[in-house]
Amino acid sequence: MTIKKICGIGAGYVGGPTCSVIALMCPDIRVTVVDKSKEKIAQWNSTKLPIYEPGLELVVKKCRGKNLFFSTDIEAAIKEADLIFISVNTPTKTFGIGKGRAADLKYVENTARMIADVATSDKIVVEKSTVPVKAAESIMHILRANHKPGVTYQILSNPEFLAEGTAIDNLINPDRVLIGGEDSPQGREAVEKLCKIYENWINRDKIFTTNTWSSELSKLAANAFLAQRISSINSLSPVCEATGADVTEVARAVGLDSRIGSKFLQASVGFGGSCFQKDLLNLVYICECLNLPEVAAYWQQVIDMNEYQKSRFSTKVIESLFNTVTDKRIAMLGFAFKKNTGDTRESPAITVAKNLLDEGAVLHIYDPKVEEFQIIDNLSAFDIDNIKNRVNIYHDAYSATKNTHAIVLCTEWDEFMELDYERIYVQMTKPAYIFDGRKILDHEKLQKIGFIVQTIGKRVSRIAVSKTWGSSTQM
Ligand code: UDX
Ligand code: UDX
Ligand code: ADP
C-alpha cells in the first residue's frame, strides 16, 4: 500500500509550510492540515495566511482546495489518513520537574491519545516536532497501550530542519532528509513508505535513514551545533572591540578553513527563534538526567554566552547615551528574531527592549512584518510601569526614528540597508546615535553623515565632527 492520504496535526511554522510543500510536490497525495485553533485554520483558508514566509502564499494558492486542505476536524482527518505528521508545539516546561529546561510534551501526548482514540486502521505516525530523545518511545507506548483490535502503528522520527524566512526553499532543496524508524521489518517498511514520498522531489542519496534515537538526537545536535557557532563568534566580539580586531574579518579568516566553513559565523546581538534555546535547554536537561554534568555544563555555556551578548549590547546602548536613557526616545528597527519572518519567539529584540524600558527609555518600534499586538504582547509579559505610553509602534522607519536620540537595530531586514540616513539624521535629536546589532549598515557612511556609530565586534569610534554642534566630540 502506498501513501494516499496524509494528515498534518499542527498548522504552525513547521506543519503549515511542510505539508504545503508535500502537497505541491505530490499531486497524487491528499494532504489535510488540522489544528485545534479555529482562528488559525480560518487564516490558512483566507488570503492572509497566519505566518509570513516568502513563497508560501504561492504554494498554498496553487494547492489549496485541490490536494491541500486546512480543517479543524481533527478526528476525520486522522481517521482517513495513512500517515500522520505530528507538528505540534513543544515549548520548554514552565513548571514542575524540568521547569525551564525540559520540553513540555503535553501537546504531543494529547495528539497521540487522540490518534489512539479515533484510528480505526493502521497508521504510520511521524514525529516532526523537535522532541527529546526517546519521545517516539512515549508516543509508541500510548498508541500501543490504547490500540484497537487489528489497528497497528509504526512511529517514525523525521525531524524538520527548515529555517524560518527560507522555509520553502529549505523544504524544496533540503541538505538532507532524516528518517529514523524501528529496526524491524515493519519499521523498515514504514521508513520506506516515507522515503517514497520524499523521493517525489528529493534524490535518494539525500535521504538518510537511521534508528529512531539517532534521528531524534541528531535534530537536537544540529541545532546545538548551529547555536554554538554563533555563541563562539559572539564570544570573540568583545575581544575584538577591546583589541581593535574586526570580528567580520576574523570570521572570514576562520571560515575560509574548509574544515570550519563560512556559514553561521555572523556575530550579532544574539540568536533568537523558537528552536535554538529550547533545544539547547532540552539537551542540557537530558544530560543532567543521564548524570553527565560536564556535558550539560558545556552546552549550557552556549546559552549563557547568548544571554551575555544580549545584555552586553543593551548595556552598550545605555552607557553610550551618557549612562542614562530615562525618558530618552529610542527607535528600535526590527523586532523579529531574524529577517523575512514575522516571528518574535525568543527574539533578542525583546531582551534589548526590556532592558531599555527597565532603564526608563521610551521606545519607538518598527518592524516590517511583526504585528503591533505581537510586540505589545511580548513586552507585556514583563512587569513594566506605564508600558502603553512608553512603547509606540510605527509603520515605517522614518516615522519611528523621528525625534529620537538613538537607533537600535536588532533585525537585519534588507530595507534597513536602503534607508535614506541623511533624511533620518536631520530629524533626530543630536548627538544622534546608531547601534547596529546586526552589522549590516555602512558605518563609515553613517559617520560621515554625523552619526555616532557603535556595532558588535568592531571599534567604530573616532573623532567625529557633529554637523549641528560644530565641535569635535571624542567617542
Ligand atoms: C592543528 C590544526 O589542524 C592546524 O591547522 C594548526 O596549524 C595546528 O593545529 P595538528 O595539531 O597538527 O593541526 O593536527 P589536527 O589534524 O588538527 O589534529 C589535532 C588533534 O585533534 C589530533 O589529536 C587529532 O587526532 C584530533 N582530532 C581531529 C579528533 O579527535 N577528531 C577530529 O575530527 C579531528
Ligand atoms: C533554526 C535552524 O537553522 C533550523 O535548521 C531548525 O530547523 C530550526 O532552528 P531558525 O531558528 O528558523 O532555524 O533560524 P536561523 O536562521 O537558524 O537563525 C536563528 C537565530 O540565529 C536568528 O536569531 C539569527 O539571526 C541568528 N544568527 C544566525 C546569527 O546571529 N548569526 C548567524 O550567523 C546565523
Ligand atoms: P512550530 O514552530 O513547532 O510549528 P507553532 O506553535 O507554530 O509551533 O505550531 C504548533 C501548532 O500546533 C499550533 O497552531 C497549535 O494550535 C497546534 N496544536 C497543538 N496541540 C494540538 C492538538 N492536540 N491538536 C491540533 N493542533 C494542535
Coordinates of C-alpha atoms and ligand atoms in Angstrom, one line a residue:
M1 CA 0.0 0.0 0.0
T2 CA 1.4 3.4 -0.9
I3 CA 0.5 6.5 1.0
K4 CA -2.6 8.3 -0.5
K5 CA -3.7 10.4 2.4
I6 CA -1.7 12.4 4.8
C7 CA -2.9 14.3 7.9
G8 CA -0.7 17.0 9.4
I9 CA -1.5 17.8 13.0
G10 CA -0.4 21.4 13.9
A11 CA -0.7 24.2 11.4
G12 CA 2.2 26.3 12.8
Y13 CA 5.6 27.4 11.4
V14 CA 6.6 23.8 10.8
G15 CA 3.4 22.0 10.0
G16 CA 1.9 24.6 7.6
P17 CA 4.9 25.1 5.2
T18 CA 5.9 21.4 5.4
C19 CA 2.5 20.0 4.5
S20 CA 2.0 22.7 1.8
V21 CA 5.3 21.7 0.1
I22 CA 4.4 18.0 0.3
A23 CA 1.1 18.8 -1.4
L24 CA 2.9 20.8 -4.1
M25 CA 5.4 18.0 -4.8
C26 CA 3.0 15.1 -4.5
P27 CA -0.2 15.9 -6.5
D28 CA -1.5 12.4 -6.0
I29 CA -1.5 12.6 -2.3
R30 CA -4.3 14.3 -0.4
V31 CA -2.9 16.4 2.4
T32 CA -5.1 17.7 5.2
V33 CA -3.6 20.0 7.8
V34 CA -5.5 20.2 11.0
D35 CA -5.2 22.4 14.1
K36 CA -7.2 22.9 17.2
S37 CA -7.2 26.7 16.7
K38 CA -10.2 27.7 14.7
E39 CA -8.7 31.2 14.0
K40 CA -5.5 29.7 12.6
I41 CA -7.3 27.4 10.3
A42 CA -9.6 30.2 9.1
Q43 CA -6.5 32.2 8.3
W44 CA -4.9 29.3 6.4
N45 CA -8.2 29.3 4.4
S46 CA -8.1 33.0 3.8
T47 CA -5.9 35.4 1.7
K48 CA -3.9 36.4 4.7
L49 CA -2.0 33.4 6.0
P50 CA -1.2 33.2 9.7
I51 CA 2.5 33.2 9.1
Y52 CA 4.7 35.3 6.8
E53 CA 7.1 33.1 4.8
P54 CA 8.5 34.1 1.4
G55 CA 7.0 31.9 -1.3
L56 CA 4.5 30.2 1.0
E57 CA 1.4 32.1 -0.3
L58 CA 2.1 30.9 -3.9
V59 CA 2.4 27.3 -2.9
V60 CA -0.8 27.4 -0.8
K61 CA -2.7 29.2 -3.6
K62 CA -1.6 26.5 -6.1
C63 CA -2.7 23.5 -4.0
R64 CA -5.4 24.7 -1.6
G65 CA -8.8 23.1 -2.5
K66 CA -7.1 20.6 -4.9
N67 CA -4.9 18.3 -2.7
L68 CA -4.3 20.6 0.2
F69 CA -7.0 21.2 2.9
F70 CA -7.0 23.1 6.2
S71 CA -9.5 21.9 8.7
T72 CA -10.4 21.8 12.4
D73 CA -12.0 18.4 12.0
I74 CA -9.0 16.6 13.5
E75 CA -10.8 13.3 14.1
A76 CA -12.0 12.9 10.5
A77 CA -8.5 13.7 9.1
I78 CA -6.8 11.2 11.4
K79 CA -9.4 8.5 10.5
E80 CA -8.9 8.7 6.8
A81 CA -5.1 9.2 6.8
D82 CA -2.5 6.5 6.0
L83 CA 0.3 8.7 7.5
I84 CA 0.1 11.4 10.2
F85 CA 2.7 14.1 10.8
I86 CA 2.8 15.4 14.3
S87 CA 3.9 19.1 14.2
V88 CA 2.5 20.5 17.4
N89 CA 4.4 22.8 19.6
T90 CA 6.9 21.5 22.2
P91 CA 7.7 24.5 24.4
T92 CA 10.0 24.5 27.4
K93 CA 8.2 23.4 30.6
T94 CA 7.2 26.4 32.7
F95 CA 6.5 24.4 35.9
G96 CA 7.1 21.1 37.6
I97 CA 10.1 18.7 37.1
G98 CA 12.5 20.1 34.5
K99 CA 10.9 23.5 34.7
G100 CA 12.7 26.0 32.4
R101 CA 14.6 23.3 30.6
A102 CA 12.8 20.1 29.7
A103 CA 10.5 20.1 26.7
D104 CA 6.8 20.1 27.5
L105 CA 5.4 17.1 25.6
K106 CA 1.8 17.6 26.6
Y107 CA 0.7 18.6 23.1
V108 CA 2.5 15.7 21.6
E109 CA 0.9 13.4 24.2
N110 CA -2.5 14.8 23.6
T111 CA -2.1 14.2 19.9
A112 CA -1.0 10.6 20.5
R113 CA -4.0 9.9 22.7
M114 CA -6.3 11.4 20.1
I115 CA -4.9 9.2 17.4
A116 CA -5.3 6.1 19.6
D117 CA -8.9 7.2 20.3
V118 CA -10.1 7.6 16.8
A119 CA -7.9 5.5 14.5
T120 CA -9.7 2.5 13.0
S121 CA -7.0 1.5 10.5
D122 CA -3.2 1.1 10.5
K123 CA -1.2 4.3 10.7
I124 CA 2.3 5.5 10.3
V125 CA 2.8 8.3 12.8
V126 CA 5.7 10.6 12.1
E127 CA 7.1 13.0 14.7
K128 CA 8.2 16.2 13.1
S129 CA 8.2 18.4 16.2
T130 CA 11.6 18.7 17.9
V131 CA 11.3 16.4 20.8
P132 CA 13.7 14.9 23.4
V133 CA 15.4 11.6 22.7
K134 CA 13.1 8.7 23.4
A135 CA 9.9 10.8 22.8
A136 CA 8.9 8.4 20.0
E137 CA 9.0 5.7 22.6
S138 CA 6.4 7.5 24.7
I139 CA 4.2 8.0 21.7
M140 CA 4.6 4.3 20.9
H141 CA 3.6 3.4 24.4
I142 CA 0.5 5.5 24.4
L143 CA -0.6 4.2 20.9
R144 CA 0.1 0.6 21.6
A145 CA -1.4 0.6 25.1
N146 CA -4.6 2.1 23.6
H147 CA -4.8 0.4 20.2
K148 CA -8.0 -1.1 18.9
P149 CA -8.0 -4.7 17.7
G150 CA -6.4 -5.0 14.3
V151 CA -5.0 -1.5 14.3
T152 CA -1.2 -1.3 14.2
Y153 CA 1.1 1.7 14.4
Q154 CA 4.6 2.5 13.3
I155 CA 6.3 5.5 14.8
L156 CA 8.9 7.4 12.8
S157 CA 11.1 10.3 13.6
N158 CA 11.5 12.7 10.7
P159 CA 12.9 16.0 12.1
E160 CA 12.4 19.1 10.2
F161 CA 15.5 21.3 9.5
L162 CA 13.8 24.3 7.8
A163 CA 14.8 27.7 9.0
E164 CA 12.2 30.5 9.1
G165 CA 12.4 33.0 6.3
T166 CA 13.8 30.4 3.9
A167 CA 11.4 27.6 4.8
I168 CA 10.1 27.0 1.3
D169 CA 13.5 26.8 -0.3
N170 CA 14.8 24.6 2.6
L171 CA 11.8 22.2 2.0
I172 CA 12.2 22.1 -1.7
N173 CA 16.0 21.8 -1.7
P174 CA 17.0 20.3 1.7
D175 CA 20.6 19.4 2.6
R176 CA 19.3 16.1 3.8
V177 CA 16.1 14.4 4.9
L178 CA 16.5 12.3 8.1
I179 CA 14.2 9.4 8.8
G180 CA 14.5 7.3 11.9
G181 CA 12.5 4.1 12.5
E182 CA 12.3 0.9 14.4
D183 CA 14.8 -1.8 13.4
S184 CA 12.2 -4.4 12.4
P185 CA 10.6 -5.5 9.1
Q186 CA 7.5 -3.4 9.8
G187 CA 9.7 -0.5 10.9
R188 CA 11.8 -0.6 7.7
E189 CA 8.7 -0.9 5.6
A190 CA 7.3 2.3 7.2
V191 CA 10.6 4.1 6.6
E192 CA 10.5 3.0 3.0
K193 CA 7.0 4.5 2.6
L194 CA 8.0 7.8 3.9
C195 CA 11.2 7.8 1.7
K196 CA 8.9 7.3 -1.3
I197 CA 7.0 10.5 -0.5
Y198 CA 10.2 12.5 -0.4
E199 CA 11.6 10.8 -3.5
N200 CA 8.9 12.7 -5.5
W201 CA 11.3 15.6 -5.4
I202 CA 14.4 14.7 -3.5
N203 CA 17.3 12.4 -4.6
R204 CA 17.5 9.2 -2.7
D205 CA 21.2 9.9 -1.8
K206 CA 20.0 12.9 0.3
I207 CA 17.6 10.8 2.3
F208 CA 19.4 9.4 5.4
T209 CA 17.8 6.7 7.4
T210 CA 18.8 5.8 11.0
N211 CA 17.4 4.3 14.1
T212 CA 14.8 6.4 15.9
W213 CA 17.1 7.6 18.7
S214 CA 19.9 8.7 16.3
S215 CA 17.3 10.7 14.4
E216 CA 15.9 12.4 17.5
L217 CA 19.3 13.2 18.9
S218 CA 20.6 14.5 15.5
K219 CA 18.0 17.2 15.5
L220 CA 18.9 18.4 18.9
A221 CA 22.6 18.1 18.0
A222 CA 22.2 20.1 14.7
N223 CA 20.6 23.0 16.4
A224 CA 23.1 22.9 19.3
F225 CA 26.0 23.0 16.8
L226 CA 24.5 25.9 14.9
A227 CA 23.8 27.9 18.1
Q228 CA 27.3 27.0 19.3
R229 CA 28.9 28.6 16.2
I230 CA 27.0 31.8 16.8
S231 CA 28.0 31.9 20.5
S232 CA 31.6 31.1 19.6
I233 CA 31.9 34.0 17.2
N234 CA 29.9 36.3 19.6
S235 CA 32.3 35.4 22.4
L236 CA 35.1 36.8 20.3
S237 CA 33.2 40.1 19.6
P238 CA 34.1 41.8 22.9
V239 CA 37.7 40.6 22.4
C240 CA 37.7 42.4 19.0
E241 CA 36.2 45.5 20.4
A242 CA 38.9 45.7 23.1
T243 CA 41.8 44.9 20.8
G244 CA 40.9 46.7 17.6
A245 CA 40.3 43.4 15.6
D246 CA 37.2 43.3 13.5
V247 CA 35.0 40.2 14.1
T248 CA 33.9 40.1 10.5
E249 CA 37.5 39.8 9.3
V250 CA 38.1 37.2 12.0
A251 CA 35.0 35.2 11.0
R252 CA 36.0 35.3 7.3
A253 CA 39.6 34.2 8.0
V254 CA 38.4 31.4 10.2
G255 CA 35.6 30.3 7.9
L256 CA 37.9 30.0 4.9
D257 CA 39.3 26.9 6.5
S258 CA 37.3 24.2 4.7
R259 CA 37.2 22.2 7.9
I260 CA 35.3 25.0 9.6
G261 CA 33.3 26.6 6.8
S262 CA 31.9 30.1 6.5
K263 CA 28.2 29.8 7.4
F264 CA 26.7 30.7 10.7
L265 CA 29.6 32.9 11.8
Q266 CA 27.8 36.2 11.7
A267 CA 28.3 38.0 15.1
S268 CA 25.1 39.5 16.3
V269 CA 23.1 40.9 19.2
G270 CA 22.4 37.2 19.9
F271 CA 20.5 34.3 18.4
G272 CA 16.7 34.0 18.8
G273 CA 14.0 31.9 17.4
S274 CA 11.8 29.1 18.8
C275 CA 14.4 26.3 18.4
F276 CA 18.0 27.1 19.5
Q277 CA 17.4 28.0 23.1
K278 CA 14.7 25.4 23.6
D279 CA 16.7 22.6 22.1
L280 CA 19.8 23.5 24.0
L281 CA 17.9 23.6 27.3
N282 CA 16.4 20.3 26.4
L283 CA 19.9 18.8 25.6
V284 CA 21.2 20.2 28.9
Y285 CA 18.3 18.6 30.8
I286 CA 18.8 15.3 29.1
C287 CA 22.5 15.3 30.0
E288 CA 21.7 16.1 33.6
C289 CA 19.1 13.3 33.8
L290 CA 21.8 11.0 32.4
N291 CA 24.1 12.1 35.1
L292 CA 26.5 13.8 32.7
P293 CA 27.1 17.2 34.4
E294 CA 30.2 18.0 32.4
V295 CA 28.4 17.6 29.1
A296 CA 25.4 19.6 30.5
A297 CA 27.7 22.4 31.5
Y298 CA 29.4 22.5 28.1
W299 CA 26.1 23.1 26.3
Q300 CA 24.7 25.4 29.0
Q301 CA 27.6 27.7 28.2
V302 CA 26.3 28.3 24.7
I303 CA 23.0 29.7 26.2
D304 CA 24.9 31.7 28.8
M305 CA 27.1 33.3 26.1
N306 CA 23.9 34.3 24.2
E307 CA 22.4 35.9 27.3
Y308 CA 25.7 37.8 27.9
Q309 CA 25.7 39.1 24.3
K310 CA 22.2 40.4 24.5
S311 CA 22.8 42.2 27.8
R312 CA 26.2 43.4 26.7
F313 CA 24.6 45.1 23.7
S314 CA 21.8 46.7 25.8
T315 CA 24.5 47.9 28.3
K316 CA 26.5 49.4 25.4
V317 CA 23.5 51.4 24.3
I318 CA 22.8 52.7 27.9
E319 CA 26.5 53.5 28.6
S320 CA 26.9 55.4 25.3
L321 CA 23.9 57.5 26.0
F322 CA 25.7 59.1 29.0
N323 CA 24.7 56.2 31.3
T324 CA 21.0 57.1 31.3
V325 CA 18.2 56.5 28.9
T326 CA 15.5 57.7 31.2
D327 CA 12.8 59.5 29.1
K328 CA 15.1 59.3 26.1
R329 CA 13.3 58.3 22.9
I330 CA 15.0 55.3 21.2
A331 CA 14.0 53.9 17.9
M332 CA 14.1 50.1 17.5
L333 CA 14.4 49.0 14.0
G334 CA 13.4 45.3 13.8
F335 CA 11.6 43.2 16.3
A336 CA 11.5 39.8 14.6
F337 CA 14.2 37.3 15.6
K338 CA 15.7 37.4 12.1
K339 CA 14.7 39.0 8.7
N340 CA 12.0 37.7 6.4
T341 CA 9.8 36.4 9.2
G342 CA 7.1 38.0 11.5
D343 CA 8.1 35.6 14.3
T344 CA 9.3 37.1 17.5
R345 CA 9.8 34.0 19.6
E346 CA 12.9 34.4 21.8
S347 CA 13.8 37.4 19.7
P348 CA 16.9 39.3 21.0
A349 CA 14.9 42.5 20.4
I350 CA 12.6 41.5 23.3
T351 CA 15.5 41.4 25.7
V352 CA 17.0 44.6 24.4
A353 CA 13.6 46.4 24.6
K354 CA 13.1 45.1 28.2
N355 CA 16.5 46.3 29.3
L356 CA 15.9 49.7 27.8
L357 CA 12.4 50.0 29.3
D358 CA 13.8 49.0 32.7
E359 CA 16.1 52.0 32.4
G360 CA 13.2 54.3 31.7
A361 CA 13.5 54.7 27.9
V362 CA 10.6 55.4 25.6
L363 CA 10.7 53.1 22.6
H364 CA 9.6 53.8 19.0
I365 CA 9.4 50.3 17.4
Y366 CA 9.2 49.5 13.7
D367 CA 9.3 46.0 12.1
P368 CA 8.2 45.4 8.6
K369 CA 6.3 42.1 9.4
V370 CA 5.6 41.9 13.1
E371 CA 2.1 42.9 14.0
E372 CA 1.6 45.6 16.6
F373 CA -0.4 43.3 19.0
Q374 CA 2.5 40.9 19.0
I375 CA 5.1 43.4 20.1
I376 CA 2.8 44.7 22.9
D377 CA 2.0 41.1 23.9
N378 CA 5.7 40.2 24.1
L379 CA 6.6 43.3 26.2
S380 CA 3.5 43.0 28.4
A381 CA 5.0 39.8 29.8
F382 CA 7.3 41.9 31.8
D383 CA 6.3 44.0 34.8
I384 CA 7.0 47.4 33.3
D385 CA 5.3 50.6 34.5
N386 CA 3.2 52.5 32.1
I387 CA 4.1 50.3 29.2
K388 CA 1.3 51.6 26.9
N389 CA 2.8 55.2 26.9
R390 CA 6.4 54.0 26.7
V391 CA 6.1 51.7 23.7
N392 CA 5.0 53.3 20.4
I393 CA 4.6 51.2 17.3
Y394 CA 5.3 52.7 13.9
H395 CA 4.6 51.6 10.4
D396 CA 7.7 52.9 8.7
A397 CA 11.3 53.6 9.7
Y398 CA 11.2 57.3 9.0
S399 CA 8.3 58.0 11.5
A400 CA 9.8 55.6 14.0
T401 CA 13.2 57.4 14.1
K402 CA 11.8 61.0 14.1
N403 CA 12.9 63.0 17.2
T404 CA 14.7 60.0 18.7
H405 CA 18.1 60.1 20.4
A406 CA 19.3 56.8 19.1
I407 CA 18.5 54.0 16.7
V408 CA 19.0 50.4 17.9
L409 CA 19.0 48.0 15.0
C410 CA 18.0 44.5 16.1
T411 CA 16.9 42.6 13.0
E412 CA 18.8 42.5 9.7
W413 CA 15.9 43.4 7.3
D414 CA 17.2 44.4 3.9
E415 CA 15.2 47.5 3.8
F416 CA 17.2 48.9 6.7
M417 CA 20.3 49.0 4.5
E418 CA 18.5 51.1 1.9
L419 CA 17.1 53.8 4.1
D420 CA 17.9 57.5 3.5
Y421 CA 20.0 58.0 6.6
E422 CA 20.7 61.7 5.7
R423 CA 17.0 62.3 6.0
I424 CA 16.8 60.3 9.2
Y425 CA 19.8 62.1 10.7
V426 CA 18.2 65.5 10.1
Q427 CA 15.1 64.7 12.1
M428 CA 16.8 63.1 15.1
T429 CA 17.9 64.7 18.4
K430 CA 21.7 65.4 18.4
P431 CA 24.1 63.8 19.0
A432 CA 22.4 61.1 17.0
Y433 CA 23.4 57.5 17.7
I434 CA 23.1 54.3 15.8
F435 CA 23.7 50.9 17.4
D436 CA 24.0 48.3 14.7
G437 CA 23.2 45.0 16.4
R438 CA 23.4 43.1 13.1
K439 CA 26.4 44.6 11.4
I440 CA 24.6 45.4 8.2
L441 CA 25.0 49.1 7.8
D442 CA 27.7 51.2 6.1
H443 CA 29.3 52.5 9.3
E444 CA 31.7 54.9 7.5
K445 CA 29.0 56.5 5.5
L446 CA 26.9 56.9 8.7
Q447 CA 29.8 58.6 10.5
K448 CA 30.2 61.0 7.6
I449 CA 26.6 61.9 7.9
G450 CA 27.3 62.7 11.5
F451 CA 26.0 59.7 13.4
I452 CA 27.9 58.3 16.4
V453 CA 28.1 54.6 15.4
Q454 CA 28.5 51.6 17.6
T455 CA 28.4 48.0 16.5
I456 CA 29.3 44.5 17.5
G457 CA 32.9 43.2 17.3
K458 CA 34.4 46.3 15.9
R459 CA 35.6 49.6 17.4
V460 CA 34.0 52.3 15.2
S461 CA 34.9 55.1 17.5
R462 CA 36.9 58.1 16.1
I463 CA 36.8 61.9 16.3
A464 CA 33.6 62.9 14.7
V465 CA 32.5 66.4 13.9
S466 CA 28.9 66.9 14.7
K467 CA 27.3 69.0 12.0
T468 CA 24.8 70.7 14.3
W469 CA 27.2 71.1 17.2
G470 CA 30.1 72.3 15.1
S471 CA 32.6 71.0 17.6
S472 CA 34.7 67.9 18.0
T473 CA 33.4 65.1 20.1
Q474 CA 35.6 62.4 21.5
M475 CA 33.9 59.0 21.3
Ligands
UDX1 C1 46.2 21.6 14.2 C2 45.4 22.4 13.1 O1 44.6 21.4 12.4 C3 46.3 23.1 12.2 O2 45.5 23.9 11.3 C4 47.2 24.1 13.0 O3 48.0 24.8 12.2 C5 47.9 23.3 14.1 O4 47.0 22.6 14.9 P1 47.5 19.3 14.2 O5 47.5 19.5 15.7 O6 48.8 19.0 13.6 O7 47.0 20.7 13.5 O8 46.5 18.2 13.8 P2 44.9 18.1 13.7 O9 44.7 17.2 12.5 O10 44.2 19.3 13.7 O11 44.5 17.2 14.9 C6 44.7 17.7 16.2 C7 44.1 16.6 17.2 O12 42.7 16.5 17.1 C8 44.7 15.2 17.0 O13 44.9 14.6 18.2 C9 43.5 14.5 16.2 O14 43.6 13.1 16.4 C10 42.3 15.2 16.9 N1 41.0 15.1 16.1 C11 41.0 15.8 14.9 C12 39.9 14.5 16.6 O15 39.9 13.9 17.7 N2 38.8 14.4 15.8 C13 38.7 15.1 14.6 O16 37.6 15.1 14.0 C14 39.8 15.7 14.1
UDX2 C1 16.9 27.1 13.2 C2 17.8 26.1 12.3 O1 18.6 26.9 11.4 C3 16.9 25.2 11.6 O2 17.6 24.2 10.8 C4 15.9 24.5 12.5 O3 15.0 23.6 11.9 C5 15.2 25.5 13.4 O4 16.1 26.4 14.0 P1 15.6 29.3 12.7 O5 15.6 29.5 14.1 O6 14.3 29.5 11.9 O7 16.2 27.9 12.3 O8 16.6 30.4 12.0 P2 18.2 30.5 11.9 O9 18.5 31.0 10.5 O10 18.9 29.3 12.3 O11 18.5 31.7 12.9 C6 18.4 31.6 14.3 C7 19.0 32.8 15.0 O12 20.4 32.9 14.9 C8 18.4 34.1 14.4 O13 18.1 35.0 15.5 C9 19.6 34.6 13.6 O14 19.5 36.0 13.4 C10 20.8 34.2 14.4 N1 22.0 34.0 13.6 C11 22.1 33.1 12.6 C12 23.1 34.8 14.0 O15 23.1 35.6 14.9 N2 24.3 34.6 13.3 C13 24.4 33.7 12.3 O16 25.5 33.6 11.7 C14 23.3 32.9 11.9
ADP3 P1 6.1 25.1 15.4 O1 7.0 26.3 15.3 O2 6.7 24.0 16.1 O3 5.4 24.8 14.2 P2 3.7 26.5 16.3 O4 3.3 27.0 17.7 O5 3.9 27.5 15.2 O6 5.0 25.6 16.5 O7 2.5 25.5 15.8 C1 2.1 24.4 16.5 C2 0.6 24.3 16.3 O8 0.1 23.1 16.8 C3 -0.3 25.4 16.9 O9 -1.0 26.0 15.8 C4 -1.2 24.7 17.9 O10 -2.5 25.2 17.9 C5 -1.3 23.3 17.3 N1 -1.6 22.2 18.2 C6 -1.1 22.0 19.5 N2 -1.7 20.9 20.0 C7 -2.6 20.4 19.1 C8 -3.5 19.3 19.1 N3 -3.6 18.5 20.2 N4 -4.3 19.2 18.0 C9 -4.2 20.0 17.0 N5 -3.4 21.1 16.9 C10 -2.6 21.3 18.0

